[in-house]
mmCIF file of C-alpha atoms in Angstrom:
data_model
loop_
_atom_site.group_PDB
_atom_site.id
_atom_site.type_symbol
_atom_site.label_atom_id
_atom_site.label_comp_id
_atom_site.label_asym_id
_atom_site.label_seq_id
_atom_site.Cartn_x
_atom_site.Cartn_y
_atom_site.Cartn_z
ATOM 1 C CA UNK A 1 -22.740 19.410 7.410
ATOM 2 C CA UNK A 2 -21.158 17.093 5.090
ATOM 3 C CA UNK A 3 -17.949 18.286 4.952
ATOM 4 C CA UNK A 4 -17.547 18.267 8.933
ATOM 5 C CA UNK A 5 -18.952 14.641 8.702
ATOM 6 C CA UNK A 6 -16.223 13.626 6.081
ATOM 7 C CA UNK A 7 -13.467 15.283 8.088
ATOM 8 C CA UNK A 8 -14.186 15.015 11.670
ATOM 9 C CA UNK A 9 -16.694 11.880 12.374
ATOM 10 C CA UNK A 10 -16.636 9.440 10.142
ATOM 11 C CA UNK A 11 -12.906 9.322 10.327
ATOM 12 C CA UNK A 12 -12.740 8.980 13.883
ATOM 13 C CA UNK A 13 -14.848 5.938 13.693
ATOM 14 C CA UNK A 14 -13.780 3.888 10.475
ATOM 15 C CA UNK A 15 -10.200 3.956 12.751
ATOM 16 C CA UNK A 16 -11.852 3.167 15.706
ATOM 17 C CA UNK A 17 -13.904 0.253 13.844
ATOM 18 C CA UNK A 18 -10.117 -0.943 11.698
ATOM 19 C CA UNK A 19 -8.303 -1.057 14.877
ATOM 20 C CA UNK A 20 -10.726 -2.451 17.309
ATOM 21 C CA UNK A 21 -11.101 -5.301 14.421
ATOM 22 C CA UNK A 22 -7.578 -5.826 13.439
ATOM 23 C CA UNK A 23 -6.517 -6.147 16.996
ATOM 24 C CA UNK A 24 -8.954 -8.971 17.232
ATOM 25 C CA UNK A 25 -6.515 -10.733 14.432
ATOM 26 C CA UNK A 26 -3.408 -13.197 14.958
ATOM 27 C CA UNK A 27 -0.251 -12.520 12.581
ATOM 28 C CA UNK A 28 2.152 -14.789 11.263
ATOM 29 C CA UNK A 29 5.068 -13.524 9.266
ATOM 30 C CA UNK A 30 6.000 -15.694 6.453
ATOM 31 C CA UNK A 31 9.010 -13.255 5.288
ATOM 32 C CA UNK A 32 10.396 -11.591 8.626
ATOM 33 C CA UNK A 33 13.994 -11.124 6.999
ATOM 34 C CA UNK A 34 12.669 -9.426 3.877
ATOM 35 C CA UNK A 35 10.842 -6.787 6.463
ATOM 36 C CA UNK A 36 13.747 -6.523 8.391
ATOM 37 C CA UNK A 37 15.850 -5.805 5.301
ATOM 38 C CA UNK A 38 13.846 -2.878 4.162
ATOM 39 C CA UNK A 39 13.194 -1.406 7.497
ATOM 40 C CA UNK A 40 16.194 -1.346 8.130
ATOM 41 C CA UNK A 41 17.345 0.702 5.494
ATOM 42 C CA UNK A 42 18.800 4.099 5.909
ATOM 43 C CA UNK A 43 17.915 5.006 2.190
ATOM 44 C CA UNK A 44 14.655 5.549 -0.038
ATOM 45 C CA UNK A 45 12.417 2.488 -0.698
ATOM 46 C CA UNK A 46 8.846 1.786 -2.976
ATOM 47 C CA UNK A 47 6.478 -0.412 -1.063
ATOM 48 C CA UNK A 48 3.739 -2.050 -3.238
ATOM 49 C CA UNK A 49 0.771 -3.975 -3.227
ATOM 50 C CA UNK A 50 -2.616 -5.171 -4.579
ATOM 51 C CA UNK A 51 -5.458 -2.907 -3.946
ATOM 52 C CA UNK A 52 -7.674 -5.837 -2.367
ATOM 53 C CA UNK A 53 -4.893 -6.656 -0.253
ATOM 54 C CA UNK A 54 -4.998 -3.064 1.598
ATOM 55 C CA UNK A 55 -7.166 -3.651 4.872
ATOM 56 C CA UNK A 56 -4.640 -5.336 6.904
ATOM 57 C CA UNK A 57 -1.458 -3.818 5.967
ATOM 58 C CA UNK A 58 -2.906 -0.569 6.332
ATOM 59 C CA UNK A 59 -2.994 -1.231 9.951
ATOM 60 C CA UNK A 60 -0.148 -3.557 10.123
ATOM 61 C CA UNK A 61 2.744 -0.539 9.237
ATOM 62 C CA UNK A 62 0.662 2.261 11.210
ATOM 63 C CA UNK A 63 2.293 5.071 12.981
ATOM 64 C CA UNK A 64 4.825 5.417 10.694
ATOM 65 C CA UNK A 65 5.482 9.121 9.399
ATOM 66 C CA UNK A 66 7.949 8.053 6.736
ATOM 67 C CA UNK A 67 5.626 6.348 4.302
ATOM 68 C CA UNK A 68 3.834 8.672 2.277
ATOM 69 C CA UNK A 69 0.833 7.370 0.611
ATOM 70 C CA UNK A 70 -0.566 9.130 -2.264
ATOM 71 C CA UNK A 71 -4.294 10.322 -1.950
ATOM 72 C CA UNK A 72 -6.906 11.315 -5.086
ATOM 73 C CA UNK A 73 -7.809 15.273 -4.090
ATOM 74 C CA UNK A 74 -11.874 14.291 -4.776
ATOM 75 C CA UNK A 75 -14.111 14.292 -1.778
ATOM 76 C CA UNK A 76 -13.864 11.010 -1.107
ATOM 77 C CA UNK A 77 -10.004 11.236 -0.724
ATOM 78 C CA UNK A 78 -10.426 13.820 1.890
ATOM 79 C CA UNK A 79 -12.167 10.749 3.978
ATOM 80 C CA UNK A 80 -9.254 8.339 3.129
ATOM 81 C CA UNK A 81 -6.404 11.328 4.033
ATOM 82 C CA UNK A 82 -8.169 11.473 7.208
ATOM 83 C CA UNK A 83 -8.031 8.611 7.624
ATOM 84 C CA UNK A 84 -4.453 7.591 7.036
ATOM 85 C CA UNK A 85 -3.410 10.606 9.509
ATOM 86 C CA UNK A 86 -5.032 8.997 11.916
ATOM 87 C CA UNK A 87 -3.141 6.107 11.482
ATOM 88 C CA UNK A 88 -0.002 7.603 11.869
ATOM 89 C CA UNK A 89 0.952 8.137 7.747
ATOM 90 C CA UNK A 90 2.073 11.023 5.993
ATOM 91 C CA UNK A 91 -0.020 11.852 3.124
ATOM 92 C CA UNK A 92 0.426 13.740 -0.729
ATOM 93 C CA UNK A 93 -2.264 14.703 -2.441
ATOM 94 C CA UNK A 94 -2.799 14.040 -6.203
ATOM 95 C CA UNK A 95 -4.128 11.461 -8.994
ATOM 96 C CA UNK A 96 -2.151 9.210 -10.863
ATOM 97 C CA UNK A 97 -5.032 9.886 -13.714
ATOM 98 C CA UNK A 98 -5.669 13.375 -13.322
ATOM 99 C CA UNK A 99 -2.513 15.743 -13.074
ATOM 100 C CA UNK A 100 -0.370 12.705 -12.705
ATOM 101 C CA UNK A 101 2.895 14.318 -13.552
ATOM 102 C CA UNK A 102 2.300 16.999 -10.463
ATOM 103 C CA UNK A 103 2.049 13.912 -8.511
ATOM 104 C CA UNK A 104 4.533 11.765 -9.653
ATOM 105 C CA UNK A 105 7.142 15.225 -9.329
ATOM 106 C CA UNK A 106 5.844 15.179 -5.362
ATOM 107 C CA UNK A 107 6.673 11.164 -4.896
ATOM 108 C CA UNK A 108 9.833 11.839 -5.994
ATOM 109 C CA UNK A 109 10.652 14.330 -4.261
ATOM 110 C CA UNK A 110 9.840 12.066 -1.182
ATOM 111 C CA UNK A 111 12.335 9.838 -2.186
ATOM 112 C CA UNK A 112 15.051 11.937 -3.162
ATOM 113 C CA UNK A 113 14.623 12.910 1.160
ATOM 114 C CA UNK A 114 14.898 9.605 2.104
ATOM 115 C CA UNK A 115 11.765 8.990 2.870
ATOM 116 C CA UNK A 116 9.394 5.908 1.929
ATOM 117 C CA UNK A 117 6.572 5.866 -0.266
ATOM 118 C CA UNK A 118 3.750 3.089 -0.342
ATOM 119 C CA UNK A 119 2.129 2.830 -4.186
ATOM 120 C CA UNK A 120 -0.965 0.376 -5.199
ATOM 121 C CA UNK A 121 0.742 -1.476 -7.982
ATOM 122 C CA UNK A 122 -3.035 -1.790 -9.775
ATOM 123 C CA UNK A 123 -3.815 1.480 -9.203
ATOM 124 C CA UNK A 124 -6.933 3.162 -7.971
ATOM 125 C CA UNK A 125 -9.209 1.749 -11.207
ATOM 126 C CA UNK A 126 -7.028 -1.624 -12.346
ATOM 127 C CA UNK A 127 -7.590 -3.918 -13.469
ATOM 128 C CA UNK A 128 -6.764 -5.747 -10.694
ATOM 129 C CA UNK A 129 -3.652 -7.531 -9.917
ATOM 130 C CA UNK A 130 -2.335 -6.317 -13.008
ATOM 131 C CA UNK A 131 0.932 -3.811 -12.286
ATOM 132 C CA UNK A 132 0.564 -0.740 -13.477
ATOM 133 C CA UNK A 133 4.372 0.928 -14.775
ATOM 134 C CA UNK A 134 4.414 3.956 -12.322
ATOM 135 C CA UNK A 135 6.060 2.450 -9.428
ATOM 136 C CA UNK A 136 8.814 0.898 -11.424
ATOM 137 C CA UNK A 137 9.242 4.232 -13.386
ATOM 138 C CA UNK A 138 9.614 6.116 -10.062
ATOM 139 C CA UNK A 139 12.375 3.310 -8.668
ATOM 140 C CA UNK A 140 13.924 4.230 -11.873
ATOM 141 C CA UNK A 141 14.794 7.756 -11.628
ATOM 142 C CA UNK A 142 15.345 7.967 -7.615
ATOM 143 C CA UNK A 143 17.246 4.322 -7.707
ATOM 144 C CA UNK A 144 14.907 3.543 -4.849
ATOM 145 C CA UNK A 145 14.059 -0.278 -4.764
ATOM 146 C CA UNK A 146 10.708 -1.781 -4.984
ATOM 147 C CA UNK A 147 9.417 -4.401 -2.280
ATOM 148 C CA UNK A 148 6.051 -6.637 -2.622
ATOM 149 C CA UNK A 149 4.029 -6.988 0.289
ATOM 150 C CA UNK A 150 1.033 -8.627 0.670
ATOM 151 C CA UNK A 151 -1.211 -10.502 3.627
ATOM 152 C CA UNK A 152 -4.047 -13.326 3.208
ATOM 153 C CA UNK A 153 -5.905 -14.869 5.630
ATOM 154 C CA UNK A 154 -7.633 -18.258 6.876
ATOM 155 C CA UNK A 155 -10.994 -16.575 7.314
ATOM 156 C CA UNK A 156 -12.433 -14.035 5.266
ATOM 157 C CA UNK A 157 -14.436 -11.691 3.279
ATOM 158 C CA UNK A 158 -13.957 -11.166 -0.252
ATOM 159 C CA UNK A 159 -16.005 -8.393 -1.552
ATOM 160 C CA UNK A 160 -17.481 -8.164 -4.923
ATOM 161 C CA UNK A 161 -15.693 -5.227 -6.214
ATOM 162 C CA UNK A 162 -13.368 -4.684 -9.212
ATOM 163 C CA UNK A 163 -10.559 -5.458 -6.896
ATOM 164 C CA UNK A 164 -11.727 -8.464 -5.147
ATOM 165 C CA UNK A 165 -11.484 -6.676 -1.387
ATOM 166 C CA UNK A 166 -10.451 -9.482 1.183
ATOM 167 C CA UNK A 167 -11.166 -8.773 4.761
ATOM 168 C CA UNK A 168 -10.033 -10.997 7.206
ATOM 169 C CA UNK A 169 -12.908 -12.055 9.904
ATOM 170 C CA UNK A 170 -12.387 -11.393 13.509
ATOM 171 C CA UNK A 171 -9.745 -14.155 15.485
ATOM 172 C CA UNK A 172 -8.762 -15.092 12.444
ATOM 173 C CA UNK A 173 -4.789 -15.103 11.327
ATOM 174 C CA UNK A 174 -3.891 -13.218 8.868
ATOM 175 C CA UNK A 175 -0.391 -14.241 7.082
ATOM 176 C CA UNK A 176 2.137 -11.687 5.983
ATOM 177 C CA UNK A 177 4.402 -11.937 2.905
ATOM 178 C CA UNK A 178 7.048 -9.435 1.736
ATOM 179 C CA UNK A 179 9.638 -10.226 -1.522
ATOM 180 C CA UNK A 180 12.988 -9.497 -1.589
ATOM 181 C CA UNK A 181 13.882 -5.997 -3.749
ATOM 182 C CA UNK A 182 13.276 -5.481 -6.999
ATOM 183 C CA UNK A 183 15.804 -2.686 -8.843
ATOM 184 C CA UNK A 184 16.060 -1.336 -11.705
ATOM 185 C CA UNK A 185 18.857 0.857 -13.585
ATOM 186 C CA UNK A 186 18.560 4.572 -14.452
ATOM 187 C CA UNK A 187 17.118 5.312 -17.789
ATOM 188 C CA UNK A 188 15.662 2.200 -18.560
ATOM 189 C CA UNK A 189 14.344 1.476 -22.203
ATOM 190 C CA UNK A 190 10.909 0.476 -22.297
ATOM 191 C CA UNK A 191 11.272 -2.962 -23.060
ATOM 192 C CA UNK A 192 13.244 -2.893 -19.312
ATOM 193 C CA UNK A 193 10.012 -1.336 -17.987
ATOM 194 C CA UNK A 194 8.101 -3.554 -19.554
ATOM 195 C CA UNK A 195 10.095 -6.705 -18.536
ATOM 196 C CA UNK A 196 10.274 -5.155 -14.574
ATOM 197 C CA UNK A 197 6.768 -3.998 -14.600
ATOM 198 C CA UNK A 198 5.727 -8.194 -15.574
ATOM 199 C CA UNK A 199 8.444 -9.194 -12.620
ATOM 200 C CA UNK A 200 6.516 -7.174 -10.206
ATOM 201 C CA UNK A 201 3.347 -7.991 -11.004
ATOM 202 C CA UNK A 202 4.437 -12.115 -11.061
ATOM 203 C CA UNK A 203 5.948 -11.214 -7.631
ATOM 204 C CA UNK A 204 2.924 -9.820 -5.943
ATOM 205 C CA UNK A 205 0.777 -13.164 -7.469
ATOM 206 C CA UNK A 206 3.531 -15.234 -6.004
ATOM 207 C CA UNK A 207 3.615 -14.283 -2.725
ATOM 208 C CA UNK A 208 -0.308 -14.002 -2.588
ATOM 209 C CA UNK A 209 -0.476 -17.477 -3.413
ATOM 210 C CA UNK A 210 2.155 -18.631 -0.696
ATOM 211 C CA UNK A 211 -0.318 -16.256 1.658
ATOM 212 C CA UNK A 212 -3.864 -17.809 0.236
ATOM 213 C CA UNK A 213 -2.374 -21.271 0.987
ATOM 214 C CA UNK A 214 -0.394 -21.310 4.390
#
């Protein structure tokens, strides 16, 4: 009974409750010719973001079969693959804790078919808003760049979770942000890792900021 409740009912209405409330919401675009640029491309491409930034963008780039998100194989993943079906996303299952390297092999993969992937920067656990190096690793080998993408809002929640979960309240405005690409060579040396691993993360806190405040 709880297995066909994770698969088949409450996944039918956490979309019906995200999209009912995020069409109640306003958007403004801050960065239209950075999301422009990348959607445009006829190549691979990394989109990344905060994990409390999720809610909005999740609904915002929606029926989109070419971005592969990368779900956890626990129970609770099953839920959130479900869920992101529903919305229209193509889905790989694997941890980037447990039997990361299975799952990293998969992303790639992805990218090396042209397709898009979308990877939490702070991972699953963070801490938060602190860049974890598996993004710019993967841009690395597949010479796929990296965009930042983010959305805050006028009115909102903000959680008390390790990740600081902002949901925007209904009729508010939610602004959108999106940074211009971040690339990195083949075969990096770790200090380049390290040194485009901080540039990401100082991205995504930039255009958070320009988001909070608008």
């Amino acid at each position: 009974m709880k297995k066909f409740l994770f698969n088949y009912v409450i996944p039918y209405i956490l979309y019906a409750v995200i999209y009912l409330w995020c069409l109640t919401l306003r958007s403004k675009n801050l960065n239209a010719e950075e999301e422009n640029h990348f959607k445009n491309l006829s190549g691979p491409y990394i989109l990344t973001l905060w994990h409390g930034r999720i809610f909005y963008l999740f609904y915002y780039l929606r029926q989109n079969p070419d971005y592969f998100l990368l779900i956890s194989p626990s129970q609770d993943g099953d839920l959130l693959a479900r869920l992101a079906k529903l919305m229209g996303y193509s889905v790989i299952r694997g941890s980037s804790y447990k039997k990361a390297v299975p799952a990293a092999r998969s992303l790639i993969k992805v990218l090396r078919r042209k397709k898009r992937i979308i990877i939490i920067a702070d991972g699953s656990r963070g801490p938060s808003c602190v860049a974890q190096p598996g993004s710019v690793q993967l841009a690395s080998i597949t010479e796929s760049p990296i965009f930042a993408m983010t959305f805050g809002a006028k009115n909102k929640m903000t959680l008390n979770t390790w990740d600081r979960f902002i949901i925007p309240l209904p009729f508010t405005r939610c602004n959108l942000n999106f940074s211009s690409p971040l690339s990195i060579q083949r075969k990096p040396s770790e200090q380049a890792i390290e040194e485009k691993r901080i540039a990401l993360e100082n991205t995504l806190n930039a255009i958070c900021q320009v988001s909070d405040e608008d």
